[in-house]
Amino acid sequence: MRIWDIHPTDRTAIDPAGREAPRDPMRQTPRVPAGATSIEPPETSEHEAASWNGEGWELVPDWRGHVYWSEDGERHEISELGTEPPADALAEVPPEPLSGLAARKCREIDAARDHAFAEGLPLDIAGEPDVVQTRPQDKTNLLGIAIEARQLDAEGVVEAVLEFRGLSNVKRTLTPQQAIDLTNEASTYIKSIYQRSWDRKDAIDAALEAEDREGIEGVVW
């Protein structure tokens, strides 16, 4: 006699092929142990399983391991017998909403802009190569130097009296005119970085208004 062991959790046949029933040691006749049945499970189709209900087998949906996505992009995996994917389930990751894509691209532009500011402006300072730092916290220092340099220049000072340190942290002394030239170049660089970010954000906004996904995705720093 053939028997089928029943899984204690999902009540399916542990081995669909079943096994030979053990023999009663006293009577030497086949016996059905607890947690098993001599009733053969029915044939099942795809996404279907036979589950023991206490009296017999019944066919139930079996989508365990199936992965689907909801319209909001959330990933789901079915783990329980009898659970089916909803009617609006998607078989693959849905495209990112245009508004979300545009916001993400703007964040990428902001990050690239901040990186450009952090890199600074390569420049000869008092005849030596260095980098003028242009991070937000550096702009106040540059503005202060620019104001002082113009005041000294207006007073006719031509000596190197203004201290400046670039990325190398080497102390250099500049004339008012050198300081004016340096801060002018730094200001031009900072403005160009801002303008570059604004141009790209304008392109993102225009593509979003036109519902042009490829246009949004194509905007890079």
Coordinates of N, CA and C in Angstrom, one line a residue:
M1 N 0.8 -1.2 0.0 CA 0.0 0.0 0.0 C 0.9 1.2 0.0
R2 N 0.5 2.2 -0.8 CA 1.2 3.5 -0.9 C 0.6 4.5 0.0
I3 N 1.4 5.3 0.7 CA 0.9 6.4 1.5 C 1.6 7.7 1.2
W4 N 1.0 8.8 1.6 CA 1.5 10.1 1.4 C 1.6 10.9 2.7
D5 N 2.8 11.3 3.0 CA 3.0 12.1 4.3 C 2.6 13.5 4.0
I6 N 1.9 14.0 5.0 CA 1.3 15.4 4.9 C 2.2 16.4 5.7
H7 N 2.5 17.5 5.0 CA 3.3 18.5 5.6 C 2.6 19.1 6.7
P8 N 3.2 19.3 7.9 CA 2.4 19.8 9.1 C 2.0 21.2 9.0
T9 N 2.6 22.0 8.1 CA 2.3 23.4 8.0 C 1.4 23.7 6.9
D10 N 1.8 23.4 5.7 CA 0.9 23.8 4.5 C 0.0 22.6 4.1
R11 N 0.1 21.5 4.7 CA -0.8 20.3 4.5 C -0.7 19.8 3.1
T12 N 0.4 20.0 2.4 CA 0.6 19.4 1.1 C 1.4 18.1 1.3
A13 N 1.4 17.3 0.2 CA 2.2 16.0 0.3 C 3.6 16.3 0.3
I14 N 4.3 15.8 1.3 CA 5.8 16.0 1.3 C 6.5 15.5 0.1
D15 N 6.1 14.3 -0.3 CA 6.6 13.7 -1.5 C 5.5 13.3 -2.4
P16 N 5.3 14.0 -3.5 CA 4.1 13.7 -4.4 C 4.1 12.3 -4.8
A17 N 5.3 11.6 -4.9 CA 5.3 10.2 -5.3 C 4.9 9.3 -4.2
G18 N 4.9 9.7 -3.0 CA 4.5 8.9 -1.9 C 5.6 7.9 -1.5
R19 N 5.2 7.0 -0.6 CA 6.1 5.9 -0.2 C 5.3 4.7 0.2
E20 N 6.0 3.6 0.3 CA 5.4 2.4 0.7 C 5.0 2.5 2.2
A21 N 3.8 2.0 2.6 CA 3.4 2.1 4.0 C 4.2 1.2 4.8
P22 N 4.5 1.6 6.0 CA 5.3 0.7 6.9 C 4.3 -0.5 7.3
R23 N 4.9 -1.5 7.8 CA 4.1 -2.7 8.2 C 4.0 -2.7 9.7
D24 N 2.8 -3.1 10.1 CA 2.6 -3.3 11.6 C 3.4 -4.4 12.1
P25 N 4.3 -4.2 13.1 CA 5.2 -5.3 13.5 C 4.5 -6.5 14.0
M26 N 3.3 -6.3 14.5 CA 2.6 -7.5 15.1 C 1.7 -8.2 14.1
R27 N 1.0 -7.4 13.3 CA 0.1 -8.0 12.3 C 0.7 -8.3 11.0
Q28 N 1.9 -7.6 10.8 CA 2.6 -7.7 9.5 C 1.7 -7.2 8.3
T29 N 0.9 -6.2 8.6 CA 0.0 -5.6 7.6 C 0.4 -4.2 7.4
P30 N 0.2 -3.6 6.2 CA 0.5 -2.2 6.0 C -0.4 -1.3 7.0
R31 N 0.2 -0.2 7.4 CA -0.5 0.7 8.3 C -0.3 2.1 7.9
V32 N -1.2 3.0 8.1 CA -1.1 4.4 7.8 C -0.7 5.2 9.1
P33 N 0.5 5.7 9.2 CA 0.9 6.4 10.4 C 0.2 7.7 10.5
A34 N 0.3 8.3 11.7 CA -0.3 9.6 11.9 C 0.5 10.6 11.0
G35 N -0.3 11.6 10.5 CA 0.3 12.6 9.6 C 0.5 12.1 8.2
A36 N -0.2 11.0 7.8 CA -0.2 10.5 6.4 C -1.5 10.0 6.0
T37 N -1.7 9.7 4.7 CA -3.0 9.2 4.2 C -2.7 8.3 3.1
S38 N -3.6 7.4 2.9 CA -3.5 6.4 1.7 C -4.2 6.9 0.5
I39 N -4.8 8.1 0.6 CA -5.5 8.7 -0.6 C -4.5 9.4 -1.4
E40 N -4.4 9.1 -2.7 CA -3.4 9.7 -3.6 C -3.8 11.1 -3.9
P41 N -2.9 12.1 -3.9 CA -3.2 13.5 -4.2 C -3.6 13.6 -5.7
P42 N -4.5 14.5 -6.0 CA -4.9 14.6 -7.4 C -3.8 15.3 -8.2
E43 N -3.8 15.2 -9.5 CA -2.9 16.0 -10.4 C -3.2 17.5 -10.3
T44 N -2.1 18.2 -10.3 CA -2.2 19.7 -10.2 C -1.6 20.3 -11.5
S45 N -2.1 21.5 -11.7 CA -1.6 22.3 -12.8 C -0.7 23.4 -12.3
E46 N -0.2 24.3 -13.2 CA 0.7 25.3 -12.8 C 0.0 26.2 -11.8
H47 N 0.8 26.6 -10.8 CA 0.3 27.5 -9.7 C -0.9 26.9 -9.0
E48 N -0.8 25.6 -8.7 CA -1.8 24.9 -8.0 C -1.2 23.8 -7.2
A49 N -1.8 23.5 -6.0 CA -1.3 22.5 -5.1 C -2.5 21.8 -4.5
A50 N -2.2 20.5 -4.1 CA -3.2 19.8 -3.4 C -2.9 19.9 -1.9
S51 N -3.9 20.3 -1.1 CA -3.8 20.4 0.3 C -4.8 19.6 1.0
W52 N -4.3 18.9 2.1 CA -5.1 18.0 2.8 C -6.0 18.7 3.8
N53 N -7.3 18.5 3.7 CA -8.3 19.3 4.6 C -8.8 18.4 5.8
G54 N -8.2 17.3 6.0 CA -8.6 16.4 7.1 C -9.4 15.2 6.6
E55 N -10.1 15.4 5.5 CA -10.9 14.3 5.0 C -10.4 13.9 3.5
G56 N -9.8 14.8 2.9 CA -9.4 14.6 1.5 C -8.6 15.7 1.0
W57 N -8.2 15.6 -0.3 CA -7.3 16.6 -0.9 C -8.2 17.7 -1.6
E58 N -7.8 18.9 -1.5 CA -8.5 20.0 -2.2 C -7.4 20.8 -3.0
L59 N -7.8 21.3 -4.1 CA -6.8 22.1 -4.9 C -6.9 23.5 -4.5
V60 N -5.7 24.1 -4.2 CA -5.7 25.5 -3.8 C -4.6 26.2 -4.6
P61 N -4.7 27.5 -4.8 CA -3.7 28.3 -5.5 C -2.3 28.2 -4.9
D62 N -1.3 28.0 -5.7 CA 0.0 27.9 -5.1 C 1.0 28.8 -5.9
W63 N 1.1 30.0 -5.5 CA 2.0 31.0 -6.1 C 3.2 31.3 -5.2
R64 N 3.5 30.4 -4.3 CA 4.7 30.6 -3.4 C 6.0 30.9 -4.2
G65 N 6.7 31.9 -3.8 CA 7.9 32.2 -4.5 C 7.7 33.2 -5.7
H66 N 6.4 33.5 -6.0 CA 6.2 34.4 -7.1 C 6.4 35.8 -6.7
V67 N 7.1 36.5 -7.6 CA 7.4 37.9 -7.3 C 6.6 38.8 -8.2
Y68 N 6.0 39.9 -7.6 CA 5.3 40.8 -8.5 C 5.5 42.2 -7.9
W69 N 5.1 43.2 -8.6 CA 5.2 44.6 -8.2 C 3.9 45.3 -8.2
S70 N 3.7 46.2 -7.3 CA 2.5 47.0 -7.3 C 2.8 48.3 -8.1
E71 N 1.8 49.1 -8.4 CA 1.9 50.2 -9.3 C 2.9 51.3 -8.6
D72 N 2.9 51.3 -7.3 CA 3.8 52.2 -6.6 C 5.3 51.8 -6.6
G73 N 5.6 50.7 -7.3 CA 7.0 50.2 -7.4 C 7.4 49.3 -6.2
E74 N 6.5 49.0 -5.3 CA 6.9 48.1 -4.2 C 6.9 46.6 -4.6
R75 N 8.0 46.0 -4.2 CA 8.2 44.6 -4.6 C 7.5 43.6 -3.6
H76 N 6.8 42.6 -4.1 CA 6.1 41.6 -3.2 C 6.6 40.2 -3.6
E77 N 6.6 39.3 -2.6 CA 6.9 37.9 -2.9 C 5.9 37.1 -2.1
I78 N 5.1 36.2 -2.8 CA 4.1 35.4 -2.1 C 4.8 34.3 -1.4
S79 N 4.5 34.1 -0.2 CA 5.1 33.0 0.6 C 4.1 32.0 1.2
E80 N 2.8 32.3 1.1 CA 1.8 31.4 1.7 C 1.0 30.7 0.6
L81 N 0.7 29.5 0.9 CA -0.2 28.7 0.0 C -1.6 29.3 0.1
G82 N -2.3 29.4 -1.1 CA -3.6 29.9 -1.1 C -3.7 31.4 -1.5
T83 N -2.5 32.1 -1.5 CA -2.5 33.5 -1.8 C -2.2 33.7 -3.3
E84 N -3.0 34.5 -3.9 CA -2.8 34.8 -5.3 C -2.4 36.2 -5.5
P85 N -1.6 36.5 -6.6 CA -1.3 37.9 -6.9 C -2.5 38.7 -7.2
P86 N -2.6 39.9 -6.8 CA -3.8 40.7 -7.1 C -4.0 41.0 -8.6
A87 N -5.2 41.4 -9.0 CA -5.5 41.5 -10.5 C -4.6 42.6 -11.1
D88 N -4.2 43.6 -10.3 CA -3.4 44.7 -10.9 C -1.9 44.5 -10.6
A89 N -1.5 43.3 -10.3 CA 0.0 43.0 -10.1 C 0.7 43.1 -11.4
L90 N 2.0 43.6 -11.3 CA 2.8 43.8 -12.4 C 3.9 42.8 -12.4
A91 N 4.3 42.3 -13.6 CA 5.3 41.2 -13.6 C 6.7 41.8 -13.6
E92 N 6.9 43.1 -13.7 CA 8.2 43.7 -13.6 C 8.1 45.0 -13.0
V93 N 9.3 45.6 -12.6 CA 9.3 46.8 -11.9 C 8.7 47.9 -12.8
P94 N 7.7 48.7 -12.3 CA 7.1 49.7 -13.2 C 8.1 50.9 -13.3
P95 N 7.9 51.6 -14.4 CA 8.8 52.8 -14.6 C 8.6 53.8 -13.5
E96 N 9.6 54.4 -13.1 CA 9.5 55.5 -12.1 C 8.6 56.6 -12.5
P97 N 7.7 57.1 -11.7 CA 6.9 58.2 -12.1 C 7.7 59.4 -12.5
L98 N 7.2 60.1 -13.5 CA 8.0 61.2 -14.1 C 8.4 62.2 -13.1
S99 N 7.5 62.5 -12.1 CA 7.8 63.5 -11.1 C 8.9 63.0 -10.2
G100 N 8.9 61.7 -9.9 CA 9.9 61.2 -9.0 C 11.3 61.1 -9.8
L101 N 11.2 60.8 -11.1 CA 12.4 60.8 -11.9 C 13.0 62.2 -12.0
A102 N 12.2 63.2 -12.2 CA 12.7 64.5 -12.3 C 13.3 65.0 -11.0
A103 N 12.7 64.7 -9.9 CA 13.2 65.0 -8.6 C 14.6 64.3 -8.3
R104 N 14.7 63.1 -8.7 CA 15.9 62.4 -8.5 C 17.0 63.0 -9.4
K105 N 16.7 63.3 -10.6 CA 17.7 63.9 -11.5 C 18.2 65.3 -11.0
C106 N 17.2 66.0 -10.4 CA 17.6 67.3 -9.8 C 18.6 67.1 -8.6
R107 N 18.3 66.0 -7.8 CA 19.2 65.7 -6.7 C 20.6 65.4 -7.2
E108 N 20.6 64.6 -8.4 CA 21.9 64.3 -9.0 C 22.7 65.5 -9.4
I109 N 21.9 66.5 -10.0 CA 22.6 67.7 -10.4 C 23.1 68.5 -9.2
D110 N 22.3 68.5 -8.1 CA 22.7 69.2 -6.9 C 24.0 68.6 -6.4
A111 N 24.1 67.3 -6.4 CA 25.2 66.6 -5.9 C 26.5 66.9 -6.7
A112 N 26.3 66.9 -8.1 CA 27.4 67.2 -9.0 C 27.8 68.6 -8.8
R113 N 26.9 69.5 -8.6 CA 27.2 71.0 -8.4 C 28.1 71.1 -7.1
D114 N 27.6 70.5 -6.0 CA 28.4 70.5 -4.7 C 29.7 69.9 -4.9
H115 N 29.8 68.8 -5.7 CA 31.1 68.2 -5.9 C 32.1 69.1 -6.6
A116 N 31.5 69.9 -7.6 CA 32.4 70.8 -8.3 C 32.8 71.9 -7.4
F117 N 32.0 72.4 -6.5 CA 32.4 73.4 -5.5 C 33.5 72.9 -4.6
A118 N 33.3 71.6 -4.2 CA 34.3 71.0 -3.3 C 35.7 70.8 -4.0
E119 N 35.6 70.5 -5.3 CA 36.9 70.4 -6.0 C 37.7 71.7 -6.1
G120 N 36.9 72.8 -6.2 CA 37.6 74.1 -6.3 C 38.1 74.5 -7.6
L121 N 38.8 75.6 -7.7 CA 39.3 76.2 -9.0 C 40.8 76.1 -9.0
P122 N 41.4 75.3 -9.9 CA 42.8 75.2 -10.0 C 43.3 76.6 -10.5
L123 N 44.3 77.2 -9.9 CA 44.8 78.5 -10.2 C 46.2 78.7 -9.7
D124 N 46.9 79.5 -10.4 CA 48.2 80.0 -9.9 C 48.0 81.1 -8.9
I125 N 48.5 80.8 -7.7 CA 48.4 81.8 -6.6 C 49.8 82.3 -6.3
A126 N 50.0 83.6 -6.5 CA 51.3 84.2 -6.3 C 52.3 83.4 -7.1
G127 N 52.0 83.0 -8.3 CA 53.0 82.3 -9.1 C 53.1 80.9 -8.9
E128 N 52.4 80.3 -8.0 CA 52.5 78.9 -7.7 C 51.1 78.2 -7.9
P129 N 51.1 76.9 -8.4 CA 49.9 76.2 -8.7 C 49.2 75.8 -7.4
D130 N 47.9 76.0 -7.3 CA 47.2 75.6 -6.1 C 45.7 75.5 -6.5
V131 N 44.9 75.4 -5.5 CA 43.4 75.3 -5.8 C 42.7 76.3 -4.9
V132 N 41.9 77.2 -5.5 CA 41.1 78.1 -4.7 C 39.8 77.3 -4.3
Q133 N 39.6 77.2 -3.0 CA 38.5 76.5 -2.5 C 37.2 77.3 -2.7
T134 N 36.1 76.6 -3.2 CA 34.9 77.4 -3.5 C 33.7 76.7 -2.8
R135 N 33.9 76.0 -1.7 CA 32.8 75.5 -1.0 C 31.9 76.6 -0.4
P136 N 30.7 76.3 0.0 CA 29.8 77.4 0.5 C 30.5 78.1 1.7
Q137 N 31.2 77.4 2.5 CA 31.9 78.0 3.7 C 33.1 78.9 3.2
D138 N 33.6 78.7 2.0 CA 34.7 79.4 1.5 C 34.3 80.8 0.9
K139 N 33.0 80.8 0.5 CA 32.5 82.0 -0.2 C 32.6 83.3 0.6
T140 N 32.3 83.1 1.9 CA 32.4 84.3 2.8 C 33.8 84.8 2.9
N141 N 34.8 83.9 3.0 CA 36.2 84.3 3.1 C 36.6 85.0 1.8
L142 N 36.2 84.5 0.6 CA 36.5 85.1 -0.7 C 35.9 86.5 -0.8
L143 N 34.6 86.6 -0.3 CA 34.0 87.9 -0.3 C 34.7 88.9 0.6
G144 N 35.1 88.5 1.7 CA 35.8 89.4 2.6 C 37.1 89.9 2.1
I145 N 37.9 88.9 1.4 CA 39.2 89.3 0.8 C 38.9 90.3 -0.4
A146 N 37.9 90.0 -1.1 CA 37.6 90.9 -2.3 C 37.3 92.3 -1.8
I147 N 36.5 92.4 -0.8 CA 36.1 93.8 -0.2 C 37.4 94.5 0.3
E148 N 38.2 93.8 1.1 CA 39.4 94.4 1.6 C 40.4 94.8 0.5
A149 N 40.5 93.9 -0.5 CA 41.4 94.2 -1.6 C 41.0 95.4 -2.3
R150 N 39.8 95.6 -2.6 CA 39.3 96.8 -3.3 C 39.5 98.1 -2.4
Q151 N 39.3 98.0 -1.1 CA 39.6 99.1 -0.3 C 41.0 99.5 -0.3
L152 N 41.9 98.5 -0.2 CA 43.4 98.8 -0.2 C 43.8 99.3 -1.6
D153 N 43.2 98.8 -2.7 CA 43.5 99.2 -4.0 C 43.1 100.7 -4.2
A154 N 41.9 101.0 -3.6 CA 41.5 102.4 -3.7 C 42.4 103.4 -2.9
E155 N 43.0 102.8 -1.9 CA 43.9 103.7 -1.1 C 45.3 103.7 -1.7
G156 N 45.5 103.0 -2.9 CA 46.8 103.1 -3.5 C 47.8 102.1 -3.0
V157 N 47.4 101.1 -2.3 CA 48.4 100.1 -1.7 C 48.7 99.1 -2.9
V158 N 50.0 98.9 -3.1 CA 50.5 98.0 -4.1 C 51.3 96.9 -3.6
E159 N 51.6 96.9 -2.3 CA 52.5 95.9 -1.7 C 51.6 94.6 -1.4
A160 N 52.3 93.5 -1.3 CA 51.7 92.2 -1.0 C 51.4 92.2 0.5
V161 N 50.2 92.5 0.9 CA 49.8 92.6 2.3 C 48.6 91.7 2.7
L162 N 48.0 91.0 1.7 CA 46.8 90.2 2.0 C 47.2 88.7 2.0
E163 N 46.9 88.1 3.1 CA 47.2 86.7 3.3 C 46.1 85.8 2.6
F164 N 46.6 84.8 2.0 CA 45.6 83.9 1.4 C 46.2 82.4 1.4
R165 N 45.3 81.5 1.7 CA 45.6 80.1 1.7 C 44.7 79.3 0.7
G166 N 45.3 78.5 -0.2 CA 44.5 77.6 -1.0 C 44.3 76.3 -0.4
L167 N 44.0 75.3 -1.2 CA 43.8 73.9 -0.8 C 45.0 73.4 -0.1
S168 N 46.2 73.8 -0.6 CA 47.4 73.2 0.0 C 47.7 73.7 1.4
N169 N 47.0 74.8 1.8 CA 47.1 75.4 3.1 C 48.5 76.1 3.3
V170 N 49.1 76.4 2.1 CA 50.3 77.2 2.1 C 50.0 78.7 2.2
K171 N 50.6 79.4 3.2 CA 50.4 80.8 3.3 C 51.1 81.6 2.2
R172 N 50.3 82.4 1.5 CA 50.9 83.3 0.5 C 50.3 84.7 0.7
T173 N 51.1 85.6 0.3 CA 50.8 87.0 0.5 C 50.5 87.7 -0.9
L174 N 49.4 88.3 -1.0 CA 49.0 88.9 -2.3 C 48.9 90.4 -2.3
T175 N 49.2 91.0 -3.4 CA 48.9 92.4 -3.6 C 47.4 92.6 -3.7
P176 N 46.9 93.8 -3.5 CA 45.5 94.0 -3.6 C 45.0 93.6 -5.0
Q177 N 45.8 93.9 -6.1 CA 45.3 93.6 -7.4 C 45.3 92.1 -7.6
Q178 N 46.3 91.4 -7.1 CA 46.3 89.9 -7.2 C 45.1 89.3 -6.5
A179 N 44.8 89.9 -5.4 CA 43.6 89.4 -4.6 C 42.3 89.7 -5.4
I180 N 42.3 90.8 -6.0 CA 41.1 91.2 -6.8 C 40.9 90.2 -8.0
D181 N 42.0 90.0 -8.7 CA 42.0 89.1 -9.8 C 41.6 87.6 -9.4
L182 N 42.2 87.2 -8.3 CA 41.9 85.9 -7.8 C 40.4 85.7 -7.4
T183 N 39.9 86.7 -6.6 CA 38.5 86.6 -6.2 C 37.5 86.7 -7.4
N184 N 37.9 87.6 -8.4 CA 37.1 87.7 -9.6 C 37.0 86.3 -10.3
E185 N 38.2 85.7 -10.5 CA 38.2 84.4 -11.1 C 37.3 83.3 -10.4
A186 N 37.5 83.4 -9.0 CA 36.7 82.4 -8.2 C 35.2 82.7 -8.3
S187 N 34.9 84.0 -8.4 CA 33.5 84.4 -8.5 C 32.9 83.9 -9.8
T188 N 33.7 84.1 -10.9 CA 33.3 83.7 -12.2 C 33.1 82.2 -12.2
Y189 N 34.0 81.4 -11.6 CA 33.9 80.0 -11.5 C 32.6 79.6 -10.8
I190 N 32.4 80.2 -9.6 CA 31.2 79.8 -8.8 C 29.9 80.1 -9.6
K191 N 29.9 81.3 -10.3 CA 28.7 81.6 -11.1 C 28.5 80.6 -12.2
S192 N 29.6 80.1 -12.8 CA 29.5 79.2 -13.9 C 28.9 77.9 -13.5
I193 N 29.3 77.5 -12.3 CA 28.8 76.2 -11.7 C 27.3 76.3 -11.4
Y194 N 26.9 77.4 -10.8 CA 25.5 77.6 -10.6 C 24.7 77.7 -11.9
Q195 N 25.3 78.4 -12.9 CA 24.6 78.5 -14.2 C 24.4 77.1 -14.8
R196 N 25.5 76.3 -14.7 CA 25.4 75.0 -15.3 C 24.3 74.2 -14.6
S197 N 24.2 74.3 -13.3 CA 23.2 73.5 -12.6 C 21.8 74.0 -13.0
W198 N 21.6 75.4 -13.1 CA 20.3 75.9 -13.4 C 19.9 75.5 -14.8
D199 N 20.9 75.5 -15.8 CA 20.5 75.1 -17.1 C 20.0 73.7 -17.2
R200 N 20.7 72.8 -16.4 CA 20.2 71.4 -16.4 C 18.9 71.2 -15.7
K201 N 18.7 72.0 -14.7 CA 17.4 71.9 -14.0 C 16.3 72.4 -14.9
D202 N 16.6 73.5 -15.6 CA 15.6 74.0 -16.6 C 15.3 72.9 -17.7
A203 N 16.3 72.2 -18.1 CA 16.1 71.2 -19.1 C 15.2 70.0 -18.5
I204 N 15.4 69.7 -17.2 CA 14.6 68.7 -16.6 C 13.1 69.2 -16.5
D205 N 12.9 70.4 -16.1 CA 11.6 71.0 -15.9 C 10.9 71.0 -17.3
A206 N 11.6 71.4 -18.4 CA 11.0 71.4 -19.7 C 10.6 70.0 -20.1
A207 N 11.5 69.0 -19.9 CA 11.2 67.6 -20.3 C 10.0 67.1 -19.4
L208 N 9.9 67.5 -18.2 CA 8.8 67.0 -17.3 C 7.5 67.6 -17.8
E209 N 7.5 68.8 -18.2 CA 6.3 69.5 -18.7 C 5.8 68.8 -20.0
A210 N 6.8 68.4 -20.8 CA 6.5 67.7 -22.1 C 6.3 66.2 -21.9
E211 N 6.4 65.7 -20.6 CA 6.2 64.3 -20.3 C 7.2 63.5 -21.2
D212 N 8.4 64.0 -21.3 CA 9.5 63.3 -22.0 C 10.4 62.6 -21.1
R213 N 10.1 61.3 -20.9 CA 10.9 60.5 -20.0 C 12.4 60.4 -20.4
E214 N 12.6 60.2 -21.7 CA 14.0 60.1 -22.2 C 14.7 61.4 -22.1
G215 N 14.0 62.5 -22.2 CA 14.6 63.8 -22.1 C 15.1 64.1 -20.7
I216 N 14.2 63.6 -19.7 CA 14.6 63.8 -18.3 C 15.9 62.9 -18.0
E217 N 15.8 61.6 -18.4 CA 16.9 60.7 -18.2 C 18.2 61.1 -18.8
G218 N 18.1 61.9 -19.9 CA 19.3 62.2 -20.6 C 20.0 63.4 -20.1
V219 N 19.4 64.1 -19.1 CA 20.1 65.2 -18.5 C 21.2 64.8 -17.5
V220 N 22.4 65.1 -17.8 CA 23.6 64.8 -16.9 C 24.4 66.0 -16.7
W221 N 25.2 65.9 -15.7 CA 26.1 67.1 -15.4 C 27.0 67.5 -16.5

